XYZ file of C-alpha atoms in Angstrom:
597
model
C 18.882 -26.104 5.550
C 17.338 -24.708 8.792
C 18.637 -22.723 10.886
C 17.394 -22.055 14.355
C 19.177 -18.584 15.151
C 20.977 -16.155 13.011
C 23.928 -16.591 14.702
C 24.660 -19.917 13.254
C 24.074 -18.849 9.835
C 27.885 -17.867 8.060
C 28.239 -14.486 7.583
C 29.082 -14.551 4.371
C 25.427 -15.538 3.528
C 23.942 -12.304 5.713
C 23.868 -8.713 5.194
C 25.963 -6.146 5.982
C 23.798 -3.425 6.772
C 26.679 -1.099 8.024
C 27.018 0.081 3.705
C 24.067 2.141 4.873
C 24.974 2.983 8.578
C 27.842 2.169 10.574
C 26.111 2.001 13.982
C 22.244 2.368 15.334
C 23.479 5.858 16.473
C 24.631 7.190 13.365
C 20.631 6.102 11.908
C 19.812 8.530 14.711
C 21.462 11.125 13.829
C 20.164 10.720 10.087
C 16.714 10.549 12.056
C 17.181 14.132 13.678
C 18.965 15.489 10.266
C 15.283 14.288 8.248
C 12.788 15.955 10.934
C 15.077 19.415 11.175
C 14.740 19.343 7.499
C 10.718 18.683 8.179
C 10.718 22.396 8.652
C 12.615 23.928 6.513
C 10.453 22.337 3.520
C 7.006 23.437 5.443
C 8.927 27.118 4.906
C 9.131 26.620 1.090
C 4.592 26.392 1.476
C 3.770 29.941 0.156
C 7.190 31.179 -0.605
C 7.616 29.354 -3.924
C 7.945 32.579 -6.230
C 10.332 32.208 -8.796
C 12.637 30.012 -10.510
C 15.538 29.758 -7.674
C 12.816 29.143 -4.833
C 11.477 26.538 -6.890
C 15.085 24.798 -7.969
C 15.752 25.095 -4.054
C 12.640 23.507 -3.042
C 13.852 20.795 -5.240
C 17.032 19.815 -4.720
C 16.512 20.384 -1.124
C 13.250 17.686 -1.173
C 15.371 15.558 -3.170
C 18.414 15.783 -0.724
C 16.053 14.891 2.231
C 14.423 12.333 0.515
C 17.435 10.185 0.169
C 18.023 10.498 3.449
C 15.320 9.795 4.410
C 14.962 6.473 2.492
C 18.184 5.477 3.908
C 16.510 5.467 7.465
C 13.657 3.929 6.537
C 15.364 0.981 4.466
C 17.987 0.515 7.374
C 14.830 -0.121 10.038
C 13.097 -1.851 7.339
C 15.836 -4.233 6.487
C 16.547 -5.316 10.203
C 12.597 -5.972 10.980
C 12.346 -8.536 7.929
C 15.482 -10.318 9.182
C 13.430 -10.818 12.665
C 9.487 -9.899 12.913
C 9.446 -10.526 16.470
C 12.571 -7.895 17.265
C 10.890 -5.358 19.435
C 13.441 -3.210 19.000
C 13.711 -3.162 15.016
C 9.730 -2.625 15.555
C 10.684 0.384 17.684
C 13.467 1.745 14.537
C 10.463 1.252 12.068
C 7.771 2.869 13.696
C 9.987 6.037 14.140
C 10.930 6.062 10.667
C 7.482 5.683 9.704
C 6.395 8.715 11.620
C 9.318 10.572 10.757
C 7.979 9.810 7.118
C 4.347 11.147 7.629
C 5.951 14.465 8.962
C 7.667 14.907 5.597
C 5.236 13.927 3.253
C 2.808 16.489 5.830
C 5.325 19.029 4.836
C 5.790 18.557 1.384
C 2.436 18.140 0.805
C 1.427 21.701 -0.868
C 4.164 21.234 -3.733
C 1.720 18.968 -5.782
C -1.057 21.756 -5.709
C 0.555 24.765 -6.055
C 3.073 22.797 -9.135
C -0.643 22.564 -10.833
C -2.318 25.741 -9.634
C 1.198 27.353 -11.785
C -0.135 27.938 -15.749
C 2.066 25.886 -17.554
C 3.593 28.322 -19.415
C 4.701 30.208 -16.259
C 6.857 26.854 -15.199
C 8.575 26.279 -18.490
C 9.554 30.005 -17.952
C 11.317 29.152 -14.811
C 12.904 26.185 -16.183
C 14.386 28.531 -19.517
C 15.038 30.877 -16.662
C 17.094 28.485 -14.265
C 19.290 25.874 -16.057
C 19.395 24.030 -13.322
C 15.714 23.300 -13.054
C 16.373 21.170 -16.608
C 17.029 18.249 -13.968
C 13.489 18.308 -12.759
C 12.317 19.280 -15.773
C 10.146 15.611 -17.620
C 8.823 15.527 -13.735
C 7.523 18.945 -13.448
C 5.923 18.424 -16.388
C 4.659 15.022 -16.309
C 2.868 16.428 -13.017
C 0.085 18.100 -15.307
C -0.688 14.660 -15.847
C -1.843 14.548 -12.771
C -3.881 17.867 -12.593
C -7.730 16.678 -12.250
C -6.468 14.115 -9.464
C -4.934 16.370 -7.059
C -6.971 17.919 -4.589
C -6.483 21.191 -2.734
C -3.843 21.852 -0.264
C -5.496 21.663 2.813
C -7.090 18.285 1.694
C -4.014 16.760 0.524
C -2.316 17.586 3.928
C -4.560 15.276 5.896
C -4.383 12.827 3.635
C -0.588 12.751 3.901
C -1.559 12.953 7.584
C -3.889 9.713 7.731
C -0.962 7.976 5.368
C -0.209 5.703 8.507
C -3.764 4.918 9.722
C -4.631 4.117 5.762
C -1.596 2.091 5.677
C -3.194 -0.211 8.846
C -4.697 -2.624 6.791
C -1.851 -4.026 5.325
C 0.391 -3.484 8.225
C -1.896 -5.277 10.307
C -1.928 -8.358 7.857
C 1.933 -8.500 7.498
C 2.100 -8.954 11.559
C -0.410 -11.650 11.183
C 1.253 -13.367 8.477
C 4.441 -13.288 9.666
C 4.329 -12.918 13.237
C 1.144 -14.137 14.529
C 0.358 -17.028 12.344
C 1.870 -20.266 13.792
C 1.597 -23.812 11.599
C 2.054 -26.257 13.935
C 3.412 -29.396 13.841
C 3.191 -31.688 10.885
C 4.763 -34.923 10.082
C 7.838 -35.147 7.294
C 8.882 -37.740 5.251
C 10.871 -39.763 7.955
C 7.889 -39.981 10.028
C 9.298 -37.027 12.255
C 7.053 -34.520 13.996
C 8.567 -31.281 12.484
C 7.399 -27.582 12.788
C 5.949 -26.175 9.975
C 7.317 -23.043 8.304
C 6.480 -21.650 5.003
C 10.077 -22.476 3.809
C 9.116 -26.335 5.448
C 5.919 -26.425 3.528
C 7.018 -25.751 0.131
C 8.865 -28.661 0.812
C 6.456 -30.917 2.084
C 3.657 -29.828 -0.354
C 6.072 -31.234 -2.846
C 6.564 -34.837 -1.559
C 5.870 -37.866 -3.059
C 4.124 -39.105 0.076
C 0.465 -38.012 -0.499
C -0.227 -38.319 2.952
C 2.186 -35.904 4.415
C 1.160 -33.070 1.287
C -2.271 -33.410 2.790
C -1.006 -32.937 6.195
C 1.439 -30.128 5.538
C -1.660 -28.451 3.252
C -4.460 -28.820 6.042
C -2.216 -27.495 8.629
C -1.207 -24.440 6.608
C -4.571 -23.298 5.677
C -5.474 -23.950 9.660
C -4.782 -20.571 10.520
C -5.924 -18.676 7.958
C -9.192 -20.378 8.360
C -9.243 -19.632 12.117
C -8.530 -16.180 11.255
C -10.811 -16.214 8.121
C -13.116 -13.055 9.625
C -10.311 -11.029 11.101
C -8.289 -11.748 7.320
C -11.285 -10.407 5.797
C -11.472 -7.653 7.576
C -8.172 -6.311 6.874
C -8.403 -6.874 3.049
C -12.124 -5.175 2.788
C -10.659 -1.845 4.866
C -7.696 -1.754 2.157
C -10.083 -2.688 -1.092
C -12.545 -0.075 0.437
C -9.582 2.689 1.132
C -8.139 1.859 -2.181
C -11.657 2.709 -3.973
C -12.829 5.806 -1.751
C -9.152 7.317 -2.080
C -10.059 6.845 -6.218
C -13.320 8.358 -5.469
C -11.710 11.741 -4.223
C -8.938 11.856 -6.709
C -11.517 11.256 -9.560
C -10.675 8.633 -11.037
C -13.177 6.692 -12.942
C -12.035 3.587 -11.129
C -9.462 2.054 -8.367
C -7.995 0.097 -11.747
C -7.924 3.254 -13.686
C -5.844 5.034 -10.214
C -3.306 2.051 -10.111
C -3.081 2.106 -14.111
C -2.445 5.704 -14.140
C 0.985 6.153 -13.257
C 2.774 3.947 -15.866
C 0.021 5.185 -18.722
C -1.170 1.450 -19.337
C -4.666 1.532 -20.995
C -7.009 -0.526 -18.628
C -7.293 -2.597 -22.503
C -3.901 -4.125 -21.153
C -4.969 -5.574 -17.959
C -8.511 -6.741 -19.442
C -6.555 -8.246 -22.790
C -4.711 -10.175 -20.373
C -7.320 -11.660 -18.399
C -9.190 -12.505 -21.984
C -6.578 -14.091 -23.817
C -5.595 -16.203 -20.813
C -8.816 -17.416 -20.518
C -9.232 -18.576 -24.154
C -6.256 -20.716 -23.442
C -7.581 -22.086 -20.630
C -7.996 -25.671 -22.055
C -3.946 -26.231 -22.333
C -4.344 -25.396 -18.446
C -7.452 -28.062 -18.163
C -5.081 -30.816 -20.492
C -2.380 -29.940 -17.894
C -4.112 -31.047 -14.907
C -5.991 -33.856 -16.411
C -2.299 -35.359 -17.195
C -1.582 -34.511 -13.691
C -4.109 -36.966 -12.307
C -3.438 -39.251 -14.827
C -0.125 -39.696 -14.347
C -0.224 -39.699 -10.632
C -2.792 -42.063 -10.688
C -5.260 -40.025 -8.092
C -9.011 -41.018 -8.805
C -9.885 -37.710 -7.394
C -7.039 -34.455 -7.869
C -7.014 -32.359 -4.965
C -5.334 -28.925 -4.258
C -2.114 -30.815 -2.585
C -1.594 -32.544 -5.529
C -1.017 -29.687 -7.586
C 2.423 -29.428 -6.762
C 3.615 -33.046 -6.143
C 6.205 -34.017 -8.963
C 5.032 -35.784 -11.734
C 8.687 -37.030 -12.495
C 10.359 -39.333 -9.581
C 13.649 -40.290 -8.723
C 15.338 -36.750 -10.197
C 17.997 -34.949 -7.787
C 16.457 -32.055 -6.878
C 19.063 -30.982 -4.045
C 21.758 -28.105 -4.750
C 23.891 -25.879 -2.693
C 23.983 -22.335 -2.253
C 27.185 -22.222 -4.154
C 26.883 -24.224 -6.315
C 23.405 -22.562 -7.482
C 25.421 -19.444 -7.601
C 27.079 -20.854 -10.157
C 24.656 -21.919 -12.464
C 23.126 -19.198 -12.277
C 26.303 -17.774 -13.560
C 26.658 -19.727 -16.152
C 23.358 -19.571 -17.293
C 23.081 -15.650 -17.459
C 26.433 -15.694 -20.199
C 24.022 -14.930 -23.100
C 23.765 -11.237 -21.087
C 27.697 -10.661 -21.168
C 30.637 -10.417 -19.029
C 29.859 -6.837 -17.373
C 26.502 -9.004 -15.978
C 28.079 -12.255 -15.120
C 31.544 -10.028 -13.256
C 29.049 -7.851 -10.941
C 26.563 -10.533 -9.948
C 29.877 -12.079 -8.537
C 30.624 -8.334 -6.934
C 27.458 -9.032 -4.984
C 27.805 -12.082 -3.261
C 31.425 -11.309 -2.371
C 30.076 -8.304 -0.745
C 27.434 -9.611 1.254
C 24.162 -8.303 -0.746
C 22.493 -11.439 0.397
C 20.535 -12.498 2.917
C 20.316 -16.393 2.184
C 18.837 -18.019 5.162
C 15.386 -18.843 6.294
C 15.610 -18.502 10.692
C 12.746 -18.018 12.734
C 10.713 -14.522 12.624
C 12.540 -13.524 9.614
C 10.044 -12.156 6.981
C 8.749 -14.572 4.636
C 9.817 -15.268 0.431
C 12.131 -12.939 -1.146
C 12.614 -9.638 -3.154
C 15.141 -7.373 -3.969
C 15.628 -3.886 -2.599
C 17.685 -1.381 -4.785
C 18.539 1.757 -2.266
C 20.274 4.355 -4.640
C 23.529 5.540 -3.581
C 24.339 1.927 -1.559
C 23.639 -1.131 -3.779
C 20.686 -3.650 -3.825
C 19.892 -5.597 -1.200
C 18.212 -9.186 -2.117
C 16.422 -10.928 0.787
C 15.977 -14.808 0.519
C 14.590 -18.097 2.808
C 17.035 -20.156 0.432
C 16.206 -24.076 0.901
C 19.150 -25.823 -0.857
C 16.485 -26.665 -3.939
C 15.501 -26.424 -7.600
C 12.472 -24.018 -6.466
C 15.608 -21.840 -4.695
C 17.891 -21.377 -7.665
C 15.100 -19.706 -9.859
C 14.613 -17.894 -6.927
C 17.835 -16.504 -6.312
C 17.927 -16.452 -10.427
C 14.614 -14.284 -10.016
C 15.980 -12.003 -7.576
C 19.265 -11.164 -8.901
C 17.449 -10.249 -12.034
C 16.182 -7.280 -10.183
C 19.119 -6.537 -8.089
C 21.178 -6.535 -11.436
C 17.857 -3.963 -13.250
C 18.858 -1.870 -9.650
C 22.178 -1.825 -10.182
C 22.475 -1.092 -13.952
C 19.219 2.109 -13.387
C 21.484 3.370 -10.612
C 24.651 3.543 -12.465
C 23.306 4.847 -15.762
C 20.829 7.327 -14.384
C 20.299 10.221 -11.927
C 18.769 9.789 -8.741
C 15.715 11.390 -10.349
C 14.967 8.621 -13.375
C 16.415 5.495 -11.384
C 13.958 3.478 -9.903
C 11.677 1.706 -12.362
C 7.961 0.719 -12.905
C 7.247 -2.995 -11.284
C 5.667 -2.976 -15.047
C 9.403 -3.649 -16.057
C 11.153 -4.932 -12.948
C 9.423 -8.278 -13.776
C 10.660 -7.850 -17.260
C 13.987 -7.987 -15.596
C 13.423 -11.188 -13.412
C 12.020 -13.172 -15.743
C 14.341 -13.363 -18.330
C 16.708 -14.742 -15.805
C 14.388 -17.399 -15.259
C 13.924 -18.434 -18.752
C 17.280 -18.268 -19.560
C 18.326 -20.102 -16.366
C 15.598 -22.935 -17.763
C 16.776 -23.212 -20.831
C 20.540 -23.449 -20.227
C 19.104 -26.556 -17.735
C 17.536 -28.457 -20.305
C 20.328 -27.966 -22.616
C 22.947 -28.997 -20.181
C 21.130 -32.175 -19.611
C 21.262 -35.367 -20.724
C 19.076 -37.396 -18.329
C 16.151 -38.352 -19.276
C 14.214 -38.344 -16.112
C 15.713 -34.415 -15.151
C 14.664 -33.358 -18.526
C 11.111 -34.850 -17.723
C 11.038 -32.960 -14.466
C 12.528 -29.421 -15.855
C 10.046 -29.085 -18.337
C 7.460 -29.692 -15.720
C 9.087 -27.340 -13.655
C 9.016 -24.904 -16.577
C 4.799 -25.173 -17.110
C 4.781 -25.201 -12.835
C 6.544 -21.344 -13.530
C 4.120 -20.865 -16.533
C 1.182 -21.583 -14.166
C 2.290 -20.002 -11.118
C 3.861 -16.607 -12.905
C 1.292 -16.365 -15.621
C -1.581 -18.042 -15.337
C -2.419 -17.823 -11.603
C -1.346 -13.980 -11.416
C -4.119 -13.804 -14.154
C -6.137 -15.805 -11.859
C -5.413 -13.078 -8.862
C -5.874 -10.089 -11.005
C -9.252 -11.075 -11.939
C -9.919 -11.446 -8.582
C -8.629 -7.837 -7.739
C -10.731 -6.296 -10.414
C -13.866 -8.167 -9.629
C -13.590 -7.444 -5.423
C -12.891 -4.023 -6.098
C -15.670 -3.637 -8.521
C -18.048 -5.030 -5.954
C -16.378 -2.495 -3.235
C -17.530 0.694 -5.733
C -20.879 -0.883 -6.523
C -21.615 -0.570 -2.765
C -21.856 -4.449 -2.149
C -20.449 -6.274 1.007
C -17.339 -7.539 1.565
C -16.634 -10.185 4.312
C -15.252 -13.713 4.178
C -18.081 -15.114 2.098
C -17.892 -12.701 -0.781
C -14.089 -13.267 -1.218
C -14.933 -17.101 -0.636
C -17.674 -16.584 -3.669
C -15.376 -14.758 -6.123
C -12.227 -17.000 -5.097
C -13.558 -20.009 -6.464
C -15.586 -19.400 -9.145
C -12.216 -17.795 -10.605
C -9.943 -20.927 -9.298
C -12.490 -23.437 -10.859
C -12.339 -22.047 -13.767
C -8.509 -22.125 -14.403
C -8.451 -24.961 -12.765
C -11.006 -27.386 -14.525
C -13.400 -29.852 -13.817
C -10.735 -32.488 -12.632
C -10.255 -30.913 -9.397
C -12.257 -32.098 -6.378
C -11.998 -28.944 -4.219
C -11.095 -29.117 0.058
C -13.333 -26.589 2.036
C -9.762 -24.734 1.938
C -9.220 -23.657 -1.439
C -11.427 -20.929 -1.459
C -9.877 -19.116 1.001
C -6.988 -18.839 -1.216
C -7.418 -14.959 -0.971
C -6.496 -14.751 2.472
C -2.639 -15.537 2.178
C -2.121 -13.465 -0.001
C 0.220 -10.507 0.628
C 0.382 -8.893 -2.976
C -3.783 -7.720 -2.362
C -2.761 -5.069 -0.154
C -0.933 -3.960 -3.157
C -3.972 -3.462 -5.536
C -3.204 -4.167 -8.857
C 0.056 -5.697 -8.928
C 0.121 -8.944 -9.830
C -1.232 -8.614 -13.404
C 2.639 -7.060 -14.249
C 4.122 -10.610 -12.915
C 1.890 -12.095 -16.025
C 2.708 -9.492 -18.604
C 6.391 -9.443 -17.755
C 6.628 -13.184 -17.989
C 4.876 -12.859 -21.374
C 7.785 -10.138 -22.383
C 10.147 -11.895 -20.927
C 9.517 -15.239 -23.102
C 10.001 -13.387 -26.141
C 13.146 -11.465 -25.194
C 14.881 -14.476 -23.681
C 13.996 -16.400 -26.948
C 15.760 -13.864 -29.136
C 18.578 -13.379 -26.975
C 19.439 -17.428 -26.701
C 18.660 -16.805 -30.508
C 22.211 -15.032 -30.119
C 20.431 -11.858 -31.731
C 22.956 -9.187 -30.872
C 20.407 -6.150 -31.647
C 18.019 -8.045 -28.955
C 21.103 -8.153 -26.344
C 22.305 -4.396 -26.901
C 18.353 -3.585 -26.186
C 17.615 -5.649 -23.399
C 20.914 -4.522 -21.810
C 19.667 -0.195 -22.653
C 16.186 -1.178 -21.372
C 17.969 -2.584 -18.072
C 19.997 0.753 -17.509
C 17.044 2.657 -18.669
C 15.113 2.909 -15.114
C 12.045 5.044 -15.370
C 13.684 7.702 -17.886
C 10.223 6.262 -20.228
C 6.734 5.112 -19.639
C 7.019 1.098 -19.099
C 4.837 0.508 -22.662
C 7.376 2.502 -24.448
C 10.641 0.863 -22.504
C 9.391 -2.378 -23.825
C 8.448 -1.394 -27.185
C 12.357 -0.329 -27.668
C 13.268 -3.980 -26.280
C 11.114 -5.392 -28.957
C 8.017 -5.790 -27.227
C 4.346 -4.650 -28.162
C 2.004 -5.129 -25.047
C -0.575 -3.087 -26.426
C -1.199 -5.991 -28.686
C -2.634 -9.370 -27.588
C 0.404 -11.228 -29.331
C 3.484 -10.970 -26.577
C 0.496 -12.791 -24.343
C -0.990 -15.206 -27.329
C 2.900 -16.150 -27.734
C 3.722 -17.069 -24.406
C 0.416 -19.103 -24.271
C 1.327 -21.083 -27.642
C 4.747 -22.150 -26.187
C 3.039 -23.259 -22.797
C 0.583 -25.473 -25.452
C 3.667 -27.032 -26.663
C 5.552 -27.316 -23.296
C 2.737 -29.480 -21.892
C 2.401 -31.781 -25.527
C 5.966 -32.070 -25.396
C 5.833 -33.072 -21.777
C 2.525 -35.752 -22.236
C 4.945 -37.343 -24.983
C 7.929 -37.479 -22.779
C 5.370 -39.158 -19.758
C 4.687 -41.740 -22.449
C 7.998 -42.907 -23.755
């Protein structure tokens, strides 16, 4: 459903963003509590002596902090609900400048922590009991050592942290504020405007006419904007490597790898292994044209359905409750607080205009999670909200069963989290069913999520690693060069049966997650995790269940490789990936026999 303001959405399907402040004026006063507390952490520079300065240096950075992530979460949080709200663009700027002013401040810690001998620290934590809280961060600091620079440089880079942070700022006002789709026409033979909620509708339609409509007129834009676009993703690939550069790392992929200890073997397994199963990929999209019939395949048939006459509508509620049911392998504690949340408003269900595209989840310690959606009454929205509350719930469970200190978590995990929901959610569907035609289309929903989680995160990630590399070898990058790269790499997972449109190589330049370097490879490795967990745990393996469930509550209080390990998966090995691969060879076999029948 559309909505055309947010006043006709129910409130029960909005947030309530009063669980962090009751009014605009009590954010304020947080506001004025954060930058009095600006200088009274500048006073700790130089005066860190002894144990108690240090312990009070701590817990007093620590009490600001959450403070100040509260204020910048509560502007945050209104601006996605509206992009065009000048005044939650007003709330975020000042929290963003408030921020700069405290990381300015705090700044020095980082140096003088490493210019202390080692020895002398774990002195002051025998010394000071208290310091035992801070203790596995102190120390996992040193890691850190021959990438911190000296005080006085690491002060003006806290104090460019907005203008390096222009980039993607600039691209998230383009995408979700400045771009505008235009008019396409639907199903009924309607003039409609297009949205992104709209088009992954339409892209989906039977009518080949109105996917190729809906797909030229998305890609307009980004085409007319193909130079600026590039722009913006060259300045943050080129801050991304020079930033490297001064911390000394051997690479930008080495930096982002860093901070969860992943060996760059990993990410480069990953990419490898995918690509020697690329042929289940090319047998995939050959049946695709086959059995649509196309002499020619083009990018807006890749998501038409290959199974007709299947009801693909469901309700907010009632996908609440499938997803309910669904999630019983992970207990009652799970299933009982997942209903906790949408009672109490942790939602934001409704696409309206100017509200920030897609969906995540938002875990602010000390309130609850908050999960942002464009919900669209579909299949593709109840493995969304499935996806989502998969994270809220890995939020919730860090929050509760760790301090403040150890409870976020790596996004090495979080998609851990998410994606068993999704499997399980898949595999309670085709288990429920007994229609033929829905079983055809769930399992070719099931290799869509295989392709679009695993293999075209791959796909991206090689992508980031080759731009980048051409970024520290000194060559150029514009529109053209990400053009190049683009589809070479999309050809290739794609196969020979795809007749490209001028716009699939500018694929790159909708894409949010590359001002993120580095990210996407986790939604690929987590999916691969995931698969094997969810197997074991539909298995009814109760040591599998009591892991999964510790590895949820376990927020960062590990490195992500060893988190998994303990839920029973190896990534340092190629086999978690070679696994998933093998099943997604016998998802599309299984489906080419169905299509026959």
């Amino acid at each position: 459903m559309q909505y055309q303001s947010r006043k006709d959405v129910p409130i029960a399907e909005t947030w309530d963003l009063t669980d962090i402040f009751k009014t605009d004026a009590v954010w304020e006063q947080a506001c004025k509590e954060v930058e009095e507390s600006v200088g009274k952490l500048k006073a700790f520079d130089g005066a860190i002596t002894d144990a108690t300065s240090l312990y009070n240096y701590l817990f007093t950075s620590e009490e600001v902090g959450t403070t100040f992530k509260k204020v910048y979460v509560y502007a945050m949080l209104h601006l996605d609900l509206d992009t065009r709200d000048s005044k939650a663009q007003v709330l975020l700027d000042r929290a963003k400048q408030i921020g700069v002013k405290l990381s300015a401040a705090t700044s020095f810690f980082m140096p003088f922590l490493l210019s202390l001998d080692e020895n002398t620290l774990k002195k002051y934590i025998a010394e000071k009991k208290e310091l035992s809280y801070f203790e596995e961060d102190l120390l996992e600091s040193f890691r850190y050592k021959a990438h911190v620079l000296s005080k006085e440089k690491e002060e003006v880079l806290s104090e460019l942290g907005e203008a390096l942070s222009v980039p993607s700022t600039t691209f998230g006002m383009i995408n979700n504020a400045d771009i505008q789709f235009g008019e396409v026409t639907n199903e009924q033979g309607e003039k409609v405007q297009l949205t992104r909620g709209m088009y992954s509708k339409l892209i989906e339609s039977p009518d080949r006419n109105v996917r190729k409509e809906a797909y030229k007129a998305y890609y307009k834009p980004y085409l007319e904007s193909k130079n600026t676009i590039a722009s913006t993703l060259a300045a943050a690939i080129k801050n991304n490597v020079t930033l490297s550069r001064m911390r000394q790392y051997p690479s930008a992929l080495q930096k982002a790898l860093f901070p969860d200890k992943v060996p760059q073997d990993v990410y480069d397994n990953l990419i490898e292994t995918t690509r020697e199963h690329l042929s289940s990929m090319n047998h995939y999209q050959r049946l695709r044209k086959e059995t649509l019939g196309l002499d020619e395949l083009r990018a807006y048939d890749l998501n038409a359905p290959l199974v007709k006459d299947v009801k693909n509508e469901i309700s907010y509620d009632e996908a609440f409750d499938t997803m309910l049911k669904s999630l019983e392998p992970l207990g009652e504690d799970y299933i009982s607080t997942l209903k906790q949340f949408k009672e109490k408003r942790y939602f934001d269900v409704r696409e309206t205009p100017g509200k920030r595209s897609g969906a995540y989840n938002l875990g602010l310690y000390g309130v609850h999670p908050f999960i942002l959606l464009n919900h669209q009454d579909d299949l593709d929205s109840l493995f969304t909200l499935v996806h989502e509350c998969g994270h809220a719930m890995h939020s919730h469970y860090s929050s509760t069963h760790q301090p403040q200190i150890t409870a976020g978590y790596s996004i090495f995990v979080a998609e851990v989290a998410s994606t068993v929901n999704e499997i399980l959610l898949i595999r309670y569907l085709l288990n429920v069913t007994t229609d033929e035609q829905m079983k055809k289309h769930l399992i070719n929903h099931f290799i869509d999520s295989f392709k679009g989680t695993l293999f075209t995160q791959v796909m991206f990630a090689e992508f980031e690693k080759t731009v980048h590399a051409k970024a520290e070898n000194g060559e150029p990058l514009n529109a053209d060069a990400f053009n190049e790269v683009y589809e070479k790499i999309f050809r290739d997972f794609n196969g020979e049966d795809l007749v490209f449109d001028d716009e699939v190589k500018f694929g790159w330049s909708r894409i949010p997650h590359f001002y993120r370097p580095f990210y996407v490879y986790k939604y690929a490795t987590g999916y691969a995790a995931a698969i094997q967990i969810a197997d074991k745990l539909l298995a009814g393996d109760a040591e599998t269940k009591s892991a999964y469930l510790q590895f949820l509550q376990s927020g960062s209080s590990d490195y992500p490789l060893e988190l998994l390990k303990k839920a029973g998966v190896d990534l340092t090995t190629p086999e978690p990936i070679k696994h998933a691969l093998r099943i997604f060879d016998d998802l599309v076999t299984e489906f080419e026999v169905l299509l026959k029948k």
